[in-house]
XYZ file of C-alpha atoms in Angstrom:
676
model
C -0.121 0.135 0.049
C 2.724 2.455 0.689
C 4.477 1.879 -2.383
C 1.294 2.221 -4.474
C 0.438 5.257 -2.810
C 3.721 6.962 -3.291
C 3.378 6.020 -6.787
C 0.119 7.728 -7.203
C -1.428 4.572 -8.219
C -3.740 4.455 -4.954
C -5.828 7.722 -4.682
C -7.234 7.182 -1.250
C -6.180 5.043 1.897
C -8.614 4.050 4.713
C -6.362 3.378 7.840
C -6.510 3.624 11.446
C -4.361 6.254 13.258
C -1.289 3.909 13.407
C -0.823 4.947 9.698
C -0.024 8.555 10.914
C 3.494 7.323 12.577
C 6.270 5.817 11.145
C 5.258 5.645 7.545
C 6.212 7.954 4.757
C 2.907 8.326 2.936
C 2.267 12.170 2.443
C -1.268 13.097 1.323
C -2.881 16.524 0.319
C -5.868 16.019 2.378
C -6.634 13.937 5.561
C -10.002 13.046 6.632
C -10.631 11.999 10.241
C -13.831 10.176 10.443
C -14.156 9.842 14.301
C -12.508 11.564 17.270
C -12.883 8.600 19.498
C -11.464 5.060 19.588
C -12.005 2.154 21.519
C -9.556 1.729 24.433
C -9.112 -0.699 27.446
C -12.510 -2.459 28.431
C -14.016 -1.601 25.372
C -14.554 1.956 26.397
C -14.576 4.781 23.876
C -12.106 7.444 24.715
C -11.535 10.650 22.890
C -8.221 11.146 20.842
C -5.218 12.699 22.445
C -4.169 16.059 21.036
C -0.764 14.661 19.962
C -2.485 11.773 17.849
C -5.027 14.088 16.248
C -2.310 16.740 15.185
C 0.018 13.776 13.809
C -2.756 12.675 11.639
C -3.735 16.086 10.598
C 0.015 16.489 9.897
C -0.153 13.959 7.102
C -1.964 16.645 4.946
C 0.636 18.778 3.065
C 4.168 17.567 2.998
C 6.991 20.305 2.913
C 8.741 20.366 -0.160
C 5.798 18.750 -2.169
C 2.643 20.903 -1.061
C 2.359 24.564 -0.254
C -0.647 23.676 1.935
C -2.700 20.788 3.391
C -6.423 20.222 4.276
C -7.631 18.080 7.239
C -11.449 17.512 7.451
C -12.964 16.369 10.742
C -16.081 14.764 10.274
C -18.826 15.008 12.990
C -20.464 12.073 14.567
C -23.785 11.586 16.622
C -21.100 11.428 19.490
C -18.412 13.845 18.698
C -18.978 17.344 17.219
C -17.329 20.761 17.014
C -16.950 21.188 21.028
C -15.112 18.009 21.166
C -12.757 19.024 18.208
C -11.932 22.260 19.454
C -11.181 20.770 23.151
C -8.810 18.464 21.621
C -7.098 20.709 19.267
C -6.414 23.802 21.954
C -5.386 21.399 24.612
C -1.761 20.841 25.859
C 0.247 18.172 24.320
C 1.188 15.618 26.925
C 4.864 15.453 27.564
C 6.865 12.436 26.620
C 7.143 10.073 29.359
C 9.796 7.322 29.607
C 8.222 3.588 29.346
C 11.549 2.031 29.872
C 10.980 -1.315 31.720
C 13.806 -4.247 31.593
C 12.576 -7.373 30.066
C 13.895 -10.853 29.812
C 15.099 -10.416 26.253
C 16.847 -7.212 26.726
C 18.538 -8.740 29.936
C 19.979 -11.802 28.287
C 21.025 -9.565 24.966
C 22.964 -7.169 27.473
C 24.570 -10.221 29.177
C 25.864 -11.477 25.999
C 26.960 -7.885 24.791
C 28.704 -7.353 27.901
C 30.767 -10.630 27.475
C 28.771 -12.270 30.461
C 29.311 -9.107 32.795
C 26.514 -6.809 33.701
C 28.496 -3.689 33.219
C 26.562 -2.853 29.864
C 23.244 -3.487 31.477
C 24.170 -0.960 34.276
C 25.262 1.333 31.926
C 22.146 1.213 29.945
C 20.086 2.083 32.982
C 22.283 5.036 33.856
C 22.025 6.338 30.303
C 18.204 5.749 29.804
C 15.740 8.626 28.945
C 14.080 7.632 32.194
C 17.343 8.572 34.034
C 17.635 11.880 32.049
C 14.094 12.772 32.812
C 14.547 12.255 36.561
C 17.478 14.226 36.586
C 15.869 17.253 34.959
C 13.189 17.126 37.507
C 15.705 16.987 40.319
C 17.610 20.023 38.748
C 14.557 21.960 38.422
C 13.700 21.200 42.170
C 16.945 22.353 43.106
C 16.447 25.490 41.135
C 12.803 26.191 42.578
C 14.037 25.921 46.165
C 16.943 28.497 45.169
C 14.287 30.732 43.745
C 11.354 30.384 45.905
C 12.559 28.828 49.050
C 12.609 25.379 50.355
C 9.846 25.996 52.789
C 7.675 27.483 50.343
C 8.086 24.631 47.643
C 7.443 21.905 50.543
C 4.079 23.621 51.214
C 3.314 23.486 47.590
C 4.191 19.976 47.386
C 2.371 19.117 50.450
C -0.823 20.699 49.168
C -0.274 18.728 45.753
C -0.146 15.496 47.814
C -3.255 16.261 49.717
C -5.220 16.874 46.332
C -3.822 13.727 45.174
C -5.227 11.799 47.926
C -8.667 13.109 47.458
C -8.671 12.172 43.730
C -7.353 8.781 44.450
C -10.106 8.130 46.766
C -12.500 9.238 44.197
C -11.109 6.927 41.834
C -11.036 4.007 44.107
C -14.881 4.640 45.244
C -15.824 4.543 41.531
C -13.965 1.598 40.739
C -15.551 -0.303 43.907
C -19.143 0.971 42.830
C -18.475 -0.406 39.347
C -17.767 -3.880 40.852
C -21.227 -3.622 42.927
C -19.260 -3.300 46.221
C -21.627 -0.701 47.915
C -24.859 -1.813 46.090
C -26.321 -2.908 49.421
C -27.932 -1.409 51.206
C -29.121 1.313 48.532
C -28.546 4.315 51.012
C -25.022 3.343 51.192
C -24.522 3.448 47.436
C -26.131 7.091 47.404
C -23.734 8.085 50.094
C -20.784 7.035 48.016
C -22.037 8.827 44.877
C -22.439 12.063 47.288
C -18.820 11.673 48.396
C -17.616 11.451 44.711
C -19.665 14.473 43.660
C -18.190 16.542 46.583
C -14.641 15.543 45.651
C -15.259 16.390 41.948
C -16.534 19.977 42.571
C -13.834 21.966 44.247
C -16.616 24.675 45.336
C -18.898 22.245 46.806
C -15.776 20.676 48.519
C -14.903 24.003 50.109
C -18.282 24.656 51.077
C -18.937 21.233 52.723
C -15.217 21.465 54.330
C -16.417 24.838 56.038
C -19.718 23.326 56.951
C -18.204 20.385 58.807
C -15.408 22.576 60.628
C -18.413 24.782 61.673
C -20.522 21.868 63.071
C -17.476 20.533 64.891
C -16.989 23.716 66.648
C -20.733 23.847 67.529
C -20.493 20.340 68.818
C -17.466 21.089 71.001
C -19.258 24.262 72.396
C -22.511 22.213 73.276
C -20.438 19.528 74.845
C -18.656 22.241 77.200
C -22.016 23.818 77.851
C -23.326 20.533 79.093
C -20.098 19.867 81.251
C -20.421 23.461 82.665
C -24.243 22.900 83.751
C -23.457 19.459 85.203
C -20.735 20.807 87.383
C -23.307 23.692 88.384
C -25.784 21.006 89.472
C -23.355 19.051 91.207
C -22.125 22.192 93.461
C -25.712 22.899 94.222
C -26.598 19.198 95.084
C -23.489 19.201 97.499
C -24.558 19.887 101.041
C -22.095 19.873 104.135
C -22.474 17.738 107.073
C -23.915 20.328 109.601
C -27.342 20.817 111.127
C -29.586 22.847 108.692
C -31.184 26.193 110.417
C -35.020 25.910 110.516
C -35.127 29.479 109.707
C -33.541 29.140 106.126
C -36.937 27.422 104.831
C -37.222 30.059 102.238
C -33.657 29.667 101.044
C -34.114 26.116 100.542
C -37.276 26.524 98.546
C -35.197 28.970 96.196
C -32.540 26.386 96.014
C -34.979 23.636 94.836
C -36.187 25.955 92.239
C -32.740 26.749 90.831
C -32.005 22.984 90.842
C -35.321 22.173 88.938
C -34.547 25.003 86.510
C -30.840 23.626 86.126
C -32.099 20.207 85.402
C -34.290 21.416 82.693
C -31.491 23.281 81.096
C -29.380 20.173 81.368
C -32.012 18.133 79.534
C -32.529 20.637 76.989
C -28.576 20.943 76.393
C -28.552 17.148 75.931
C -30.879 17.375 73.174
C -28.901 20.039 71.682
C -25.748 17.926 72.075
C -27.390 15.036 70.305
C -28.555 16.994 67.464
C -25.101 18.440 67.101
C -23.650 14.764 67.253
C -26.239 13.758 64.601
C -25.422 16.531 62.319
C -21.435 15.812 62.499
C -22.067 12.122 62.078
C -24.103 12.226 59.091
C -22.033 14.851 57.618
C -20.312 13.987 54.037
C -16.769 14.408 55.426
C -17.817 12.131 58.057
C -18.890 9.606 55.476
C -15.742 10.350 53.414
C -13.394 9.457 56.304
C -15.416 6.242 56.949
C -15.248 5.030 53.510
C -11.650 5.980 53.164
C -10.661 3.956 56.057
C -12.709 0.911 54.633
C -10.640 1.203 51.266
C -7.409 1.532 53.172
C -7.964 -1.633 55.232
C -8.412 -3.774 51.988
C -5.884 -5.562 50.003
C -6.821 -4.631 46.634
C -5.129 -2.434 43.882
C -7.559 0.469 45.195
C -6.282 0.060 48.583
C -2.490 0.211 47.652
C -2.944 3.269 45.478
C -4.698 5.039 48.369
C -2.070 4.046 50.891
C 0.732 5.186 48.666
C -1.270 8.673 48.093
C -1.737 8.706 52.012
C 1.916 8.122 52.729
C 2.700 11.137 50.511
C 0.189 13.267 52.202
C 1.562 12.666 55.752
C 4.631 13.845 57.214
C 6.945 10.900 57.591
C 4.919 8.711 55.291
C 2.678 7.190 57.801
C -0.090 5.334 55.913
C -1.289 2.602 58.545
C -3.028 5.156 60.825
C -6.901 5.714 60.067
C -7.816 9.243 58.421
C -10.321 11.635 60.297
C -12.711 13.911 59.054
C -10.868 16.930 60.443
C -7.584 15.454 58.404
C -9.714 15.537 55.292
C -10.919 19.142 55.809
C -7.341 20.197 55.635
C -6.763 18.113 52.485
C -9.864 19.839 51.083
C -8.380 23.242 51.908
C -5.257 22.177 50.090
C -7.283 21.029 47.072
C -8.991 24.407 46.661
C -5.887 26.520 46.736
C -3.434 24.302 44.982
C -4.120 25.369 41.572
C -3.330 29.053 42.482
C -0.347 27.795 44.403
C 1.035 25.953 41.251
C 0.382 29.051 39.099
C 2.415 31.235 41.324
C 5.289 28.427 41.231
C 5.076 28.458 37.452
C 5.053 32.351 37.195
C 8.390 32.237 39.157
C 10.078 30.845 36.019
C 11.570 27.953 37.890
C 11.212 25.295 35.365
C 9.269 23.098 37.471
C 6.428 21.232 35.459
C 3.358 22.407 37.646
C 1.107 19.212 37.134
C -0.204 17.287 40.330
C 1.815 13.950 39.561
C 4.907 15.434 37.939
C 5.571 18.035 40.583
C 4.845 15.347 43.513
C 7.087 12.679 41.690
C 9.918 15.299 41.290
C 10.866 15.196 44.762
C 11.859 11.610 44.572
C 15.542 11.260 44.366
C 17.213 10.228 41.186
C 19.522 7.609 42.932
C 16.403 5.837 44.267
C 15.063 5.380 40.840
C 18.242 4.405 39.489
C 18.612 1.833 42.307
C 15.022 0.547 41.981
C 15.405 0.192 37.993
C 18.851 -1.697 38.417
C 17.225 -3.940 41.076
C 14.514 -4.978 38.660
C 17.305 -5.765 36.145
C 19.027 -8.012 38.700
C 15.851 -9.781 39.475
C 15.286 -10.538 36.066
C 18.830 -12.002 35.848
C 18.301 -14.100 38.969
C 15.361 -15.624 37.343
C 17.240 -16.447 34.100
C 19.783 -18.111 36.113
C 17.150 -20.048 38.062
C 15.713 -21.212 34.708
C 18.894 -22.479 33.174
C 18.972 -19.623 30.565
C 22.539 -18.189 32.023
C 24.991 -19.966 33.626
C 27.280 -18.477 36.280
C 31.067 -18.907 35.681
C 32.433 -18.038 39.075
C 31.629 -20.491 41.812
C 33.031 -18.119 44.357
C 30.574 -15.352 43.663
C 27.039 -15.860 44.564
C 25.049 -13.883 42.065
C 24.952 -10.065 41.757
C 26.524 -7.781 39.331
C 30.053 -9.379 39.832
C 29.145 -12.592 38.676
C 30.271 -13.570 34.950
C 27.635 -15.549 33.135
C 27.436 -17.512 29.614
C 24.264 -17.867 27.652
C 22.787 -21.282 27.445
C 20.727 -22.373 24.351
C 17.729 -21.420 26.224
C 19.267 -17.911 26.835
C 20.006 -17.436 23.103
C 16.317 -18.384 22.345
C 15.063 -15.752 24.606
C 17.280 -13.026 23.252
C 15.709 -13.732 19.888
C 12.134 -13.548 20.888
C 10.253 -10.275 20.997
C 7.340 -11.164 23.240
C 6.350 -8.988 26.284
C 7.553 -11.918 28.478
C 9.758 -13.966 26.342
C 10.943 -16.358 29.247
C 7.229 -17.517 29.602
C 6.672 -18.114 26.059
C 9.647 -20.334 26.045
C 8.753 -22.144 29.247
C 5.211 -22.793 27.759
C 6.947 -24.332 24.910
C 9.067 -26.526 26.709
C 12.171 -24.692 26.130
C 13.190 -23.844 29.915
C 12.194 -24.964 33.439
C 13.185 -24.081 36.935
C 16.575 -26.004 36.944
C 17.668 -24.484 40.274
C 14.362 -25.861 42.103
C 13.617 -22.417 43.290
C 9.904 -23.198 43.395
C 10.573 -26.425 45.815
C 8.247 -25.027 48.305
C 5.580 -24.961 45.762
C 6.217 -28.543 45.224
C 5.900 -29.219 48.964
C 2.491 -27.450 48.950
C 1.172 -29.508 46.143
C 2.369 -32.824 47.753
C 0.568 -31.754 51.138
C -2.593 -30.934 49.094
C -2.299 -34.184 47.172
C -1.785 -36.102 50.620
C -5.044 -34.423 52.006
C -7.125 -35.081 49.128
C -6.072 -38.753 48.889
C -5.702 -39.595 52.426
C -7.971 -42.683 52.371
C -5.871 -43.943 49.339
C -3.737 -47.113 50.107
C -1.507 -46.632 47.018
C -1.037 -42.893 47.752
C 1.820 -43.331 50.206
C 3.792 -45.543 48.003
C 3.405 -43.055 45.126
C 4.912 -40.174 47.307
C 7.655 -42.601 48.353
C 8.409 -43.340 44.711
C 8.403 -39.648 43.678
C 10.748 -38.718 46.579
C 13.425 -41.549 45.669
C 13.384 -40.147 42.150
C 16.502 -38.085 41.401
C 14.794 -36.007 38.672
C 13.224 -32.886 40.223
C 9.727 -32.168 39.690
C 10.222 -29.131 37.198
C 12.183 -31.368 34.931
C 9.578 -34.028 35.089
C 6.887 -31.508 34.230
C 8.632 -29.908 31.368
C 9.394 -33.557 29.966
C 5.453 -34.092 29.957
C 4.886 -30.869 28.412
C 7.361 -31.559 25.529
C 5.709 -34.929 25.008
C 2.185 -33.441 24.749
C 3.201 -30.560 22.249
C 5.146 -33.030 20.249
C 1.730 -34.957 19.824
C -0.020 -31.819 18.443
C -0.894 -31.226 14.899
C 0.508 -28.057 13.087
C -2.958 -26.357 13.327
C -3.564 -27.419 17.097
C 0.036 -26.008 18.142
C -1.173 -22.720 16.157
C -4.097 -22.478 18.392
C -2.016 -23.096 21.488
C 0.791 -20.477 20.749
C -2.219 -17.898 20.030
C -3.199 -18.595 23.896
C 0.488 -17.078 24.714
C 0.251 -14.004 22.622
C -3.658 -13.139 22.410
C -4.732 -9.918 23.646
C -8.302 -11.272 24.445
C -11.311 -11.118 22.342
C -13.128 -7.794 22.550
C -16.578 -8.109 24.507
C -15.667 -11.751 25.732
C -16.448 -15.014 23.940
C -17.574 -16.802 26.895
C -16.311 -18.236 30.295
C -12.855 -19.998 30.688
C -14.741 -23.396 31.038
C -16.551 -22.882 27.995
C -13.216 -22.047 26.019
C -11.560 -24.936 27.500
C -14.205 -27.310 26.429
C -13.860 -25.921 23.037
C -10.341 -27.015 22.670
C -9.314 -30.260 20.993
C -8.677 -33.438 23.063
C -4.941 -32.977 22.374
C -5.004 -29.243 23.287
C -6.642 -29.591 26.685
C -3.886 -31.640 28.402
C -1.247 -29.221 27.027
C -3.077 -26.239 28.508
C -3.399 -28.145 31.977
C 0.398 -28.894 31.671
C 1.291 -25.539 30.998
C -0.956 -24.104 33.753
C 1.587 -26.110 36.008
C 4.541 -24.354 34.529
C 2.742 -20.880 34.697
C 2.132 -21.362 38.578
C 5.887 -22.256 38.819
C 7.095 -19.426 37.011
C 4.843 -16.860 38.691
C 6.158 -18.504 42.113
C 9.763 -17.955 41.401
C 9.297 -14.299 39.960
C 7.364 -13.328 43.224
C 10.204 -14.853 45.328
C 13.001 -12.957 43.422
C 11.129 -9.983 43.421
C 10.540 -9.311 39.532
C 8.663 -6.154 38.785
C 5.068 -6.521 38.019
C 5.451 -5.091 34.437
C 8.152 -7.556 33.566
C 6.466 -10.629 35.043
C 3.098 -10.705 33.331
C 2.128 -13.944 32.039
C -0.338 -14.484 29.117
C -2.738 -17.578 28.866
C -5.742 -16.538 27.167
C -8.091 -19.404 25.713
C -10.599 -17.219 24.007
C -9.047 -17.154 20.721
C -7.509 -20.706 20.516
C -10.322 -22.306 18.635
C -10.709 -19.632 15.627
C -6.721 -19.833 15.257
C -6.814 -23.647 15.226
C -9.625 -23.585 12.685
C -7.798 -20.949 10.500
C -4.616 -23.020 10.449
C -6.420 -26.098 9.630
C -8.021 -24.381 6.466
C -11.087 -22.893 7.141
C -12.294 -19.829 5.066
C -12.380 -16.058 6.224
C -16.141 -16.304 6.305
C -15.989 -19.220 8.431
C -13.446 -17.801 10.815
C -15.447 -14.453 11.223
C -18.506 -16.715 12.202
C -16.679 -18.749 14.714
C -14.966 -15.691 16.323
C -17.836 -13.383 16.403
C -15.306 -10.584 15.871
C -14.780 -7.717 13.733
C -12.599 -8.359 10.481
C -9.851 -5.949 12.031
C -9.826 -7.667 15.215
C -9.799 -11.104 13.679
C -6.905 -10.259 11.365
C -5.021 -8.803 14.205
C -5.384 -11.894 16.396
C -4.129 -14.200 13.325
C -1.333 -11.967 12.725
C -0.068 -12.015 16.241
C -0.374 -15.750 16.282
C 1.403 -15.911 12.972
C 4.147 -13.560 14.095
C 4.598 -15.794 17.205
C 5.059 -19.031 15.125
C 7.433 -17.505 12.738
C 9.616 -16.138 15.892
C 9.429 -19.589 17.384
C 10.031 -21.318 14.064
C 13.089 -19.089 13.323
C 15.126 -20.105 16.536
C 18.249 -21.669 16.028
C 18.271 -25.429 15.409
C 19.546 -27.457 18.405
C 19.799 -31.280 18.409
C 17.636 -33.473 20.930
C 19.525 -34.064 24.285
C 18.083 -36.735 26.538
C 16.737 -35.054 29.805
C 14.987 -37.962 31.324
C 17.859 -39.898 32.778
C 19.876 -37.321 34.833
C 19.088 -33.889 36.447
C 19.745 -30.885 34.142
C 21.695 -27.932 35.333
C 20.595 -25.797 32.198
C 17.640 -25.526 29.772
C 18.223 -26.522 26.184
C 15.716 -24.448 24.476
C 13.057 -25.207 22.195
C 12.718 -28.840 20.910
C 13.603 -29.315 17.302
C 10.369 -31.245 16.557
C 8.282 -28.416 18.037
C 10.179 -25.924 16.182
C 9.379 -27.719 12.944
C 5.576 -27.806 14.041
C 5.754 -24.085 14.345
C 7.192 -23.817 10.940
C 4.404 -25.929 9.348
C 1.822 -24.031 11.450
C 2.877 -20.716 10.283
C 2.920 -21.972 6.461
C -0.623 -23.254 7.084
C -1.779 -19.962 8.482
C 0.130 -17.768 5.782
C -2.601 -16.831 3.294
C -4.768 -14.105 2.527
C -5.851 -11.786 4.190
C -2.999 -12.726 6.762
C -0.109 -13.302 4.196
C 3.211 -12.696 5.269
C 5.976 -12.695 2.700
C 8.850 -13.056 5.257
C 10.786 -16.500 4.750
C 11.936 -18.711 7.301
C 15.868 -19.001 7.742
C 17.186 -21.760 5.778
C 19.564 -23.358 8.332
C 18.486 -26.878 8.280
C 17.872 -27.743 4.701
C 14.257 -28.146 5.465
C 12.608 -25.088 4.264
C 8.865 -25.336 3.940
C 7.323 -24.035 0.806
C 4.515 -21.667 1.127
C 1.972 -23.776 -0.540
C 2.793 -26.976 1.370
C -0.064 -27.893 3.732
C 1.332 -29.539 6.743
C 0.028 -32.788 7.521
C -0.901 -33.767 3.805
C 1.348 -35.984 2.032
C 3.905 -36.173 4.745
C 4.162 -39.190 7.102
C 4.370 -38.865 10.946
C 7.733 -40.617 10.833
C 9.156 -38.108 8.571
C 7.944 -35.168 10.583
C 9.627 -36.757 13.791
C 12.761 -37.806 12.323
C 15.862 -35.793 12.772
C 17.470 -33.602 10.133
C 20.482 -35.002 8.462
C 22.664 -31.912 9.064
């Protein structure tokens, strides 16, 4: 399409916003048909300013045209107001997305000759480090220009505002999950809290209202205590004989006591009313629900705890919040915009957005250390899974160790998945050779013993397992490899799609339904890979791998349609089976095809027997599984998923594009080893 368009043989191109970035396709006119696109959870979000300007910038190329035209089409959902809002909004600054991964770690180890010096240098020279250093320098300039105390006051106000906004987001998230549905009155209270936080004028008004009611309550309480002291003094009589002539005085005293008791009753009613006003106030409810969220263990609780730690001196987040504390946060939230504007007018160079200014106070050294620790955690997992082998037996891990890449490590370095280690583990190419997950095996054995306590053969089975020198992770991977080798190419294609799928939009059934839709050969493979997944997640957690690097994908929702496509079904049949839009289905098939090509292009490694002795390193992808990946990729490589990229001819067994796997090829021929 790019070649035809530049040669002016194609007059118009209909494409997504991706076309506007990275492809040389200059046009005289750009038509934006919609100002919104589907995002996460199938929600429709307006385009960012940078994306819209990038698309509009395709119209009129310098050196080719003197002007260009961009047409924005109104829809029933977006009109001139939305277009104007996007165009006049500020462009979000570029933020570093640097996150170390397994492929990066293995390649850096190889480039450093087995040392981690190159990896350390990369962390120090990353854009994220430069960005943090710029913030630290700006903060230092701001302190010199405005004063350290004034700057700390602004940052504290920003932290208070951030806590309230985080609380509002947490309550909205919990509402969406139906946590506050019963009783109905509770749901209305939560909505009231969200409305108050989102409206700064209302937040200021309710904050002053609560402070006023609190002072009235204190006044009513002090008045009641005073009256009770007066009543106690009147009722006190010394131990002496009363004078009979003072009868009139006693009558007056009784009247005063009766009057005082009446005032006390009246004052108690006023105190009860004040207590009721305070206890039902929106800020009291806000404190109660904030403490409820903080006491949880979900992502909302963690986010709110982090925000509270930033808002409080000393970073204390375990103490409950009070309504009085929230009124001080509300006061900060109502004046923080003015404070940030004053800071910006001082010309300090500090970016005065809530999140960036708060994060700018973090020391750059701590960021560098955290990123480097993430890299070391990945290296430790790679060592545990036999992908890199330590050479110095007197150095126990760390950046002073020297490593060599095993065949599995070389495989990981050539893969471009989000979690390349998991993909190789799921294909039987790596396992926990260091037995780092031994406690998981102990837990499984205990659960198995509990479930089979009455089985007479169970004790003998456990004894046989304990006497075996082959560790459980190695036994599991041998079983997985055997199951994978029994798959047909189209069944393997469906399985590989589970490892790289983004999931079907809108959902295509429950996990049980998706599992039952698998072929009889695919089901035991999924069960075996779940054991490997549980083991890898356990090791990653034990070795403190960052959440962004430790995500493992196993989505069954697209397995059936990819299996059908690889087996030769038509495009119409695939659309009916998936229930997806054509673009979504094409993207799903392309991801599966790309994954199969990556796995099929891994270097050939001869089969090594692993079922005789315990192994200390992983051997990478099995040649039979590699060959199946090539066959599956060739079967999928047809319109509209055609991919002209050839396989590397390093075995002498190049698969022709028109060759259909499984037809005219004997099973013995598929399983035989290549001659070279």
